[in-house]
Amino acid sequence: MLDKIRKSKRTLYTETLESRALMAADAVVSWTALSSQPLIAETQKVSLRFDNAGSTAGFGPFVDIVIPTSSPDGGAGGVHYVPGTSSMLDIPLRETMLTFDANGKATHPLAKDNSGKSLVLNGRPGNQLVVLELPFGSYVPDQPAVQVDMQIAIDATASLGQSLQIVAAGGFRFGNDSLDIPTKDPSIRGAASELKITPNVVSTRISYLGPENETATGKSFERAYRVDVDVAAGADISDLVLSNHLDDNQVFLGATDWAGISKDLSIASQPIVGTPSTQGDLILNLAKAKGVAGVDGSYLIRFYIPELNASTLPVIDTLLAKNASSIFTVQARGDWNKPAILVSEPSTKITFNTDQATHILQNKVIAAQQSVRIINDVNTKSLSPGDTLEYAIDFQVSDYASLNNVSIVTQVPNGQLLLASQPVLYSVSGVKGLSSSHSNSSKFGLQRVGDVDSGTIPYAFDLSSELRVIGLSGALFGAAISQGTGASVTGRLTYRTQVLDQFQGPVPTNDLSVDERDVFTTTALLSGSTIDLKSNTDTNIFAVDGSGTRQQINVGTLKTSVYAINAIPASNDHQVSAGDLVTYRIQRLIQSSDIEDLVINDYLPMPIHSTSQVIWTDRGSKLAAGTLQLGPQDTFHKLYGTAPKINLDSNNNRVSLSYGDFDSLANESTLLDLLLTVAVEDKPFADGIWLTNLASVTFGSSNNGSSTQNALSNIQYTRPVLSLVKGIGAADNPRAIITPSNSLDANLSGVDAGDKVRFRIVVTNMGLGPHGAFDTLIRDAIPAGFVIPRSGLDLTVTDGSGTKWNYVAEDATK
């Protein structure tokens, strides 16, 4: 006989479990390359990407990170995870930190095997296991990969030059469904990915303080390298030696601007000042250094490129217009006093050498650099249609060069218009007959030349003709040429364009509208024919140098948030339970209100949300399940004029909104503001788990391919979790023994036939669900050998405070 006790309030339905074939979710992780050389005793940012490379959804994604806390030979000195540093799109991740025990075992906090037991991982004893929970209930194959960032701390006792391998693997704690029944669907764990950390104690970096890694040659064009020296924080360094090697075609002028620890550097040897040398090493010594966080010191090395190298050969050929290059290197060596592992032990002195830092400089007969800036930003949102731009082309002529027929060929890119009403200005210095380098208004301006079918229009500026029209020869003579002024020959050309609403020529997508992410690329070519000074004739050999710019139409930002729960503005906790309504908000700023192939994808957390039905409703309508409407700040749809096309993908639990192409001649910035309301369904899932709604926007461009933006918002899924305990409460036989006494699950002995026994059943809701449990059914099978007394069932139902509840008792056998 079975008794059923029902406390009726609200009906919730429980899904019937069934056998399912193993599906094919596949968690894949891959490390990204390190951005800088790691240093001992400092932290290093590392990143990896997580994706589902399978064919179906995986549930409860996580990432395992195995951190080598010891050196490869098993000694002290490895790396450690920095607690609290993991994040994804700036959202902190929940983390569990474990240590592999003396047997090399670590029990996984999330993953379970097909016997239902926690997965046990193997590793080197003492190594760390860091488990990161990604805030997704589910992760479908169609979702874009996400990046996980974290910090790794390198031990002060790490071994120099020995690679430490950090291993990552992804997984799904609930497997291929959300039911958490590992005996039928065990956790999934993907293949491992390795990242090598090779620590050092000193690093150097070279910065060239000049234009575009190039220079015109001659004393007029003094350049400099800045060398930054970074010593590992806390590292005790002695006998530090910095070897700075200048090429034999570079003239050393001195080392200046010492900063930080560099102020204590002494010069052991240096090249001859003012002349090229084959012994071009500047050797700097530092007796002792103690590293601090960040760059510890820096200094400048001043130089120029001479006419002849150390072997008295021409560095460049100014007659045949042949350029050359110079290679500058820096390397550090010294002793590191490696700290002792134990206080009683002495420190160990270890000699180190850093990787060689290198810079390659291009030495040129003429050098040009093109730049561009916005001088009138019409909507203050960076580059967009209607903006006025100013292009500048700077140039320099080698001190040893003589040039005629000097001109600049530049481009107005497809999608921009040369402003004929704006003057074309130029300035030249170091030319006889020009008293200053002030800007002159061009007489001829920019002359359109060449093929214009592409929409990119080439223009020529004839500098020599500009000089001839004011009575000069039109030739440019470098500072070291007798016909020159002895001063450097430099110049600048400026002109202005306006960004158009439409491209003038063909683009890859055939969409002529200038949209987000479209690019404008330009090139500028400076040329001049060399002069043979012996015959005073042009050689018709042209020295040439090019430069260019690349600009991109600004892209709007994407945000998503939880707007409301049950039509009430959402608080910070975002807790939801079965039956609740969640309204997600998606906001996308659209620059100039021009779009191309715009699609908004919203990946709803599985299995608690469903994409079975989503319909468009009017702005301000009731926030009802399965509805989509405009948010209060939307300004885009007034221009767009209609609702987007809604596509539902149940396999990926995705709502897609297709906007296609749209162009606004007004070019104002607008906001796309959407409210998507969905119900929280009564599906089995872990109580208290944080679930993520992923908004992803894909959009195209006319000439720069497509791109994707992602944004996240979180909710915490809660539900009742009932714990049931049955034990003996009392017996009327004084010889009855209840053990253990005062225990909810006590057992009974010492009773005879006819004795009355009171059983006690305690049900506790351990879950976070704020609404509690409803339609609670308690089934109790009367044990064999027991019957209900003739006086009837003596049953009392109370809550924790002792308050009696009404109930319905039913004979479940009928």
XYZ file of N, CA and C in Angstrom, residues 382-528:
441
model
N 34.170 59.889 -34.655
C 35.317 59.461 -35.432
C 34.909 59.355 -36.904
N 35.692 58.655 -37.706
C 35.549 58.710 -39.159
C 34.181 58.230 -39.628
N 33.509 59.058 -40.435
C 32.199 58.725 -40.981
C 31.925 59.636 -42.178
N 30.918 59.297 -42.994
C 30.587 60.155 -44.141
C 30.332 61.595 -43.725
N 30.807 62.517 -44.569
C 30.657 63.936 -44.298
C 31.866 64.569 -43.648
N 32.763 63.760 -43.074
C 33.945 64.306 -42.406
C 34.910 64.920 -43.426
N 35.618 65.946 -43.009
C 36.676 66.553 -43.807
C 38.025 66.078 -43.279
N 38.868 65.611 -44.190
C 40.169 65.063 -43.830
C 41.277 65.923 -44.416
N 42.394 65.945 -43.732
C 43.575 66.607 -44.276
C 44.691 65.580 -44.381
N 45.187 65.424 -45.599
C 46.319 64.543 -45.855
C 47.593 65.370 -45.874
N 48.650 64.808 -45.325
C 49.960 65.464 -45.345
C 50.997 64.470 -45.844
N 51.887 64.937 -46.704
C 53.000 64.130 -47.189
C 54.279 64.883 -46.854
N 55.045 64.319 -45.929
C 56.338 64.900 -45.557
C 57.443 64.176 -46.323
N 58.490 64.908 -46.678
C 59.583 64.259 -47.391
C 60.922 64.855 -46.976
N 61.967 64.079 -47.169
C 63.333 64.468 -46.887
C 64.232 63.998 -48.030
N 65.244 64.793 -48.333
C 66.199 64.472 -49.398
C 67.558 64.258 -48.756
N 68.242 63.187 -49.152
C 69.569 62.893 -48.625
C 70.492 64.095 -48.789
N 71.365 64.322 -47.811
C 72.345 65.403 -47.894
C 73.260 65.257 -49.102
N 73.338 64.035 -49.634
C 74.293 63.766 -50.708
C 73.613 63.624 -52.064
N 72.335 63.955 -52.161
C 71.570 63.743 -53.390
C 71.311 65.056 -54.107
N 71.202 64.955 -55.420
C 70.810 66.073 -56.275
C 69.693 65.571 -57.160
N 68.545 66.267 -57.136
C 67.352 65.765 -57.815
C 66.690 66.852 -58.639
N 66.099 66.405 -59.724
C 65.291 67.293 -60.565
C 63.970 66.598 -60.847
N 63.046 67.347 -61.433
C 61.737 66.768 -61.798
C 61.096 66.053 -60.598
N 61.127 66.739 -59.487
C 60.595 66.156 -58.259
C 59.075 66.299 -58.247
N 58.406 65.198 -57.995
C 56.942 65.224 -57.978
C 56.426 64.214 -56.968
N 55.181 64.397 -56.633
C 54.492 63.478 -55.735
C 53.213 63.020 -56.412
N 53.045 61.728 -56.525
C 51.787 61.167 -57.021
C 51.057 60.579 -55.812
N 49.860 61.067 -55.582
C 49.078 60.602 -54.444
C 47.705 60.176 -54.921
N 46.885 59.729 -54.020
C 45.565 59.214 -54.390
C 44.487 59.814 -53.497
N 43.357 60.062 -54.098
C 42.141 60.292 -53.335
C 41.360 58.980 -53.424
N 41.197 58.293 -52.306
C 40.643 56.936 -52.367
C 39.186 56.917 -52.796
N 38.800 55.771 -53.301
C 37.410 55.523 -53.658
C 36.538 55.777 -52.438
N 35.556 56.685 -52.589
C 34.704 57.042 -51.465
C 35.041 58.373 -50.846
N 36.047 59.075 -51.393
C 36.376 60.408 -50.930
C 36.473 61.355 -52.126
N 36.283 62.637 -51.848
C 36.290 63.662 -52.890
C 37.317 64.722 -52.527
N 38.181 65.045 -53.502
C 39.135 66.132 -53.298
C 38.369 67.449 -53.227
N 38.632 68.227 -52.189
C 37.946 69.508 -52.024
C 38.689 70.573 -52.812
N 38.167 70.860 -54.002
C 38.821 71.833 -54.878
C 38.787 73.239 -54.295
N 37.836 73.506 -53.410
C 37.733 74.844 -52.828
C 38.801 75.088 -51.759
N 39.428 74.018 -51.297
C 40.466 74.144 -50.282
C 41.833 74.215 -50.955
N 42.713 75.140 -50.555
C 44.005 75.273 -51.222
C 44.904 74.074 -50.981
N 45.695 73.737 -51.976
C 46.764 72.758 -51.830
C 48.003 73.527 -51.397
N 48.525 73.201 -50.230
C 49.647 73.940 -49.662
C 50.903 73.085 -49.691
N 52.048 73.759 -49.887
C 53.317 73.048 -49.815
C 54.343 73.946 -49.153
N 55.341 73.347 -48.580
C 56.472 74.071 -48.006
C 57.737 73.289 -48.311
N 58.838 74.008 -48.538
C 60.139 73.397 -48.796
C 61.184 74.196 -48.042
N 62.103 73.511 -47.418
C 63.226 74.175 -46.755
C 64.533 73.674 -47.348
N 65.578 74.463 -47.196
C 66.890 74.078 -47.700
C 67.058 74.319 -49.184
N 66.242 75.188 -49.793
C 66.313 75.482 -51.226
C 66.708 76.942 -51.400
N 67.723 77.175 -52.216
C 68.152 78.548 -52.478
C 67.014 79.330 -53.121
N 66.830 80.538 -52.629
C 65.781 81.386 -53.186
C 64.523 81.391 -52.355
N 64.414 80.435 -51.423
C 63.278 80.419 -50.505
C 63.795 80.820 -49.134
N 63.301 81.913 -48.649
C 63.833 82.460 -47.403
C 63.361 81.706 -46.177
N 62.251 81.006 -46.294
C 61.726 80.285 -45.142
C 60.976 79.053 -45.617
N 60.495 78.288 -44.649
C 59.770 77.060 -44.984
C 58.281 77.227 -44.761
N 57.785 78.479 -44.831
C 56.352 78.665 -44.596
C 55.555 78.059 -45.742
N 54.281 77.769 -45.495
C 53.442 77.116 -46.503
C 53.118 78.065 -47.631
N 53.198 77.525 -48.834
C 52.845 78.275 -50.028
C 51.611 77.656 -50.654
N 50.787 78.496 -51.225
C 49.636 77.978 -51.951
C 50.084 77.548 -53.334
N 49.762 76.303 -53.680
C 50.215 75.766 -54.959
C 49.613 76.525 -56.143
N 50.444 76.754 -57.154
C 49.970 77.406 -58.383
C 49.201 76.438 -59.269
N 49.638 75.207 -59.276
C 49.033 74.223 -60.185
C 48.103 73.246 -59.470
N 48.263 73.151 -58.158
C 47.424 72.235 -57.404
C 47.714 70.775 -57.723
N 46.741 69.938 -57.437
C 46.862 68.514 -57.752
C 46.226 68.262 -59.109
N 47.002 67.676 -60.027
C 46.533 67.391 -61.380
C 46.119 65.933 -61.493
N 44.888 65.742 -61.930
C 44.372 64.376 -62.052
C 45.100 63.651 -63.177
N 45.559 62.427 -62.884
C 46.312 61.654 -63.874
C 45.868 60.199 -63.813
N 46.085 59.474 -64.916
C 45.926 58.029 -64.921
C 44.494 57.543 -64.959
N 44.356 56.228 -64.816
C 43.089 55.516 -64.905
C 42.270 55.742 -63.641
N 40.981 55.980 -63.806
C 40.118 56.230 -62.646
C 38.969 55.242 -62.570
N 39.035 54.129 -63.306
C 37.935 53.163 -63.312
C 37.678 52.563 -61.926
N 38.706 52.492 -61.101
C 38.557 51.857 -59.795
C 37.845 52.739 -58.789
N 37.665 54.017 -59.126
C 37.091 54.951 -58.164
C 38.144 55.651 -57.331
N 39.352 55.095 -57.286
C 40.485 55.749 -56.635
C 41.171 56.630 -57.666
N 41.234 57.919 -57.386
C 41.701 58.882 -58.394
C 43.126 59.307 -58.065
N 44.068 59.065 -58.981
C 45.448 59.517 -58.752
C 45.614 60.985 -59.144
N 46.403 61.682 -58.348
C 46.719 63.091 -58.604
C 48.232 63.270 -58.512
N 48.722 64.203 -59.290
C 50.154 64.500 -59.288
C 50.375 65.929 -58.810
N 51.391 66.088 -57.999
C 51.840 67.410 -57.576
C 53.266 67.582 -58.081
N 53.480 68.559 -58.958
C 54.787 68.777 -59.579
C 55.530 69.852 -58.796
N 56.364 69.407 -57.877
C 57.083 70.352 -57.024
C 58.080 71.167 -57.828
N 58.798 70.525 -58.726
C 59.789 71.269 -59.512
C 59.125 72.369 -60.330
N 57.944 72.085 -60.913
C 57.230 73.127 -61.671
C 56.790 74.250 -60.753
N 56.365 73.913 -59.533
C 55.973 74.942 -58.575
C 57.152 75.869 -58.264
N 58.353 75.295 -58.179
C 59.530 76.114 -57.897
C 59.940 76.949 -59.106
N 59.790 76.378 -60.291
C 60.177 77.119 -61.496
C 59.277 78.323 -61.713
N 57.995 78.207 -61.402
C 57.069 79.294 -61.663
C 57.351 80.497 -60.761
N 58.090 80.273 -59.669
C 58.471 81.413 -58.823
C 59.933 81.801 -59.049
N 60.510 81.307 -60.168
C 61.823 81.772 -60.589
C 62.990 80.940 -60.142
N 62.751 79.734 -59.597
C 63.837 78.861 -59.163
C 64.088 77.775 -60.201
N 65.200 77.054 -60.023
C 65.573 76.042 -61.021
C 64.686 74.819 -60.978
N 64.075 74.580 -59.848
C 63.249 73.372 -59.693
C 64.013 72.182 -59.190
N 65.345 72.302 -59.062
C 66.174 71.204 -58.568
C 66.310 71.298 -57.052
N 66.529 70.134 -56.433
C 66.767 70.056 -55.001
C 68.175 69.504 -54.778
N 68.984 70.257 -54.029
C 70.352 69.840 -53.748
C 70.507 69.627 -52.253
N 71.008 68.434 -51.899
C 71.176 68.095 -50.499
C 72.154 69.018 -49.795
N 72.141 68.953 -48.469
C 72.939 69.873 -47.659
C 74.430 69.747 -47.918
N 74.905 68.584 -48.353
C 76.334 68.389 -48.588
C 76.746 68.704 -50.021
N 75.815 69.127 -50.857
C 76.099 69.460 -52.258
C 76.403 70.952 -52.336
N 77.427 71.280 -53.118
C 77.878 72.682 -53.170
C 76.789 73.612 -53.681
N 75.908 73.137 -54.541
C 74.837 73.979 -55.058
C 73.715 74.196 -54.035
N 73.780 73.488 -52.950
C 72.748 73.605 -51.937
C 73.005 74.724 -50.953
N 72.193 74.786 -49.948
C 72.294 75.838 -48.932
C 73.082 75.396 -47.709
N 73.418 74.125 -47.647
C 74.059 73.593 -46.455
C 73.070 73.175 -45.388
N 71.805 73.371 -45.631
C 70.751 72.973 -44.692
C 69.981 71.790 -45.265
N 69.320 71.061 -44.382
C 68.560 69.891 -44.815
C 67.443 70.293 -45.756
N 67.204 69.445 -46.747
C 66.114 69.663 -47.695
C 64.932 68.804 -47.255
N 63.877 69.468 -46.834
C 62.662 68.785 -46.400
C 61.459 69.524 -46.961
N 60.314 68.885 -46.938
C 59.107 69.541 -47.429
C 57.850 68.862 -46.961
N 56.749 69.537 -47.243
C 55.434 68.994 -46.874
C 54.409 69.457 -47.880
N 53.507 68.551 -48.230
C 52.365 68.839 -49.093
C 51.106 68.491 -48.322
N 50.100 69.390 -48.337
C 48.818 69.097 -47.679
C 47.665 69.381 -48.629
N 46.632 68.562 -48.529
C 45.396 68.766 -49.282
C 44.256 68.149 -48.492
N 43.035 68.491 -48.867
C 41.874 68.066 -48.087
C 40.863 67.319 -48.946
N 40.189 66.374 -48.298
C 39.142 65.590 -48.957
C 37.932 65.518 -48.038
N 36.830 65.064 -48.618
C 35.620 64.822 -47.830
C 35.167 63.392 -48.040
N 34.758 62.747 -46.944
C 34.242 61.381 -47.026
C 32.828 61.431 -47.594
N 32.605 60.644 -48.641
C 31.313 60.643 -49.329
C 30.366 59.613 -48.731
N 29.122 59.729 -49.095
C 28.122 58.760 -48.663
C 28.146 57.513 -49.541
N 28.694 57.638 -50.733
C 28.733 56.534 -51.689
C 30.142 56.405 -52.271
N 30.519 55.162 -52.547
C 31.743 54.934 -53.312
C 31.495 55.331 -54.762
N 32.531 55.857 -55.401
C 32.390 56.293 -56.791
C 32.721 55.204 -57.785
N 33.437 54.185 -57.337
C 33.831 53.094 -58.214
C 33.416 51.763 -57.640
N 33.723 50.675 -58.319
C 33.285 49.343 -57.886
C 33.911 48.935 -56.556
N 33.150 48.174 -55.784
C 33.611 47.587 -54.526
C 33.275 46.103 -54.555
N 33.973 45.287 -53.757
C 33.777 43.825 -53.841
C 32.349 43.366 -53.660
N 31.571 44.039 -52.802
C 30.211 43.572 -52.532
C 29.165 44.210 -53.447
N 29.595 45.152 -54.273
C 28.691 45.922 -55.142
C 27.743 46.826 -54.363
N 27.950 46.954 -53.057
C 27.167 47.888 -52.254
C 27.964 49.185 -52.172
N 27.502 50.216 -52.867
C 28.270 51.447 -52.991
C 28.156 52.350 -51.767
N 27.298 52.026 -50.822
C 27.160 52.860 -49.633
C 28.416 52.751 -48.767
N 28.874 53.869 -48.246
C 30.002 53.881 -47.309
C 29.460 53.526 -45.931
N 29.819 52.328 -45.460
C 29.245 51.777 -44.238
C 30.316 51.573 -43.168
N 29.853 51.100 -42.019
C 30.768 50.742 -40.944
C 31.836 49.775 -41.440
N 33.045 49.984 -40.959
C 34.183 49.112 -41.192
C 34.752 49.217 -42.608
N 34.130 50.003 -43.484
C 34.735 50.233 -44.792
C 36.077 50.936 -44.610
N 37.004 50.664 -45.508
C 38.339 51.227 -45.371
C 38.684 52.092 -46.576
N 39.528 53.060 -46.317
C 40.118 53.903 -47.361
C 41.633 53.717 -47.286
N 42.218 53.238 -48.367
C 43.668 53.076 -48.414
C 44.232 54.007 -49.474
N 45.353 54.613 -49.143
C 46.004 55.521 -50.085
C 47.484 55.194 -50.173
N 48.086 55.602 -51.260
C 49.540 55.546 -51.400
C 50.024 56.888 -51.914
N 51.205 57.262 -51.504
C 51.854 58.475 -51.998
C 53.245 58.080 -52.476
N 53.625 58.547 -53.663
C 54.899 58.176 -54.268
C 55.685 59.438 -54.573
N 56.805 59.596 -53.890
C 57.709 60.718 -54.123
C 58.810 60.255 -55.068
N 59.097 61.039 -56.087
C 60.133 60.648 -57.042
C 60.884 61.874 -57.533
N 62.105 61.647 -57.974
C 62.920 62.705 -58.570
C 64.061 62.079 -59.344
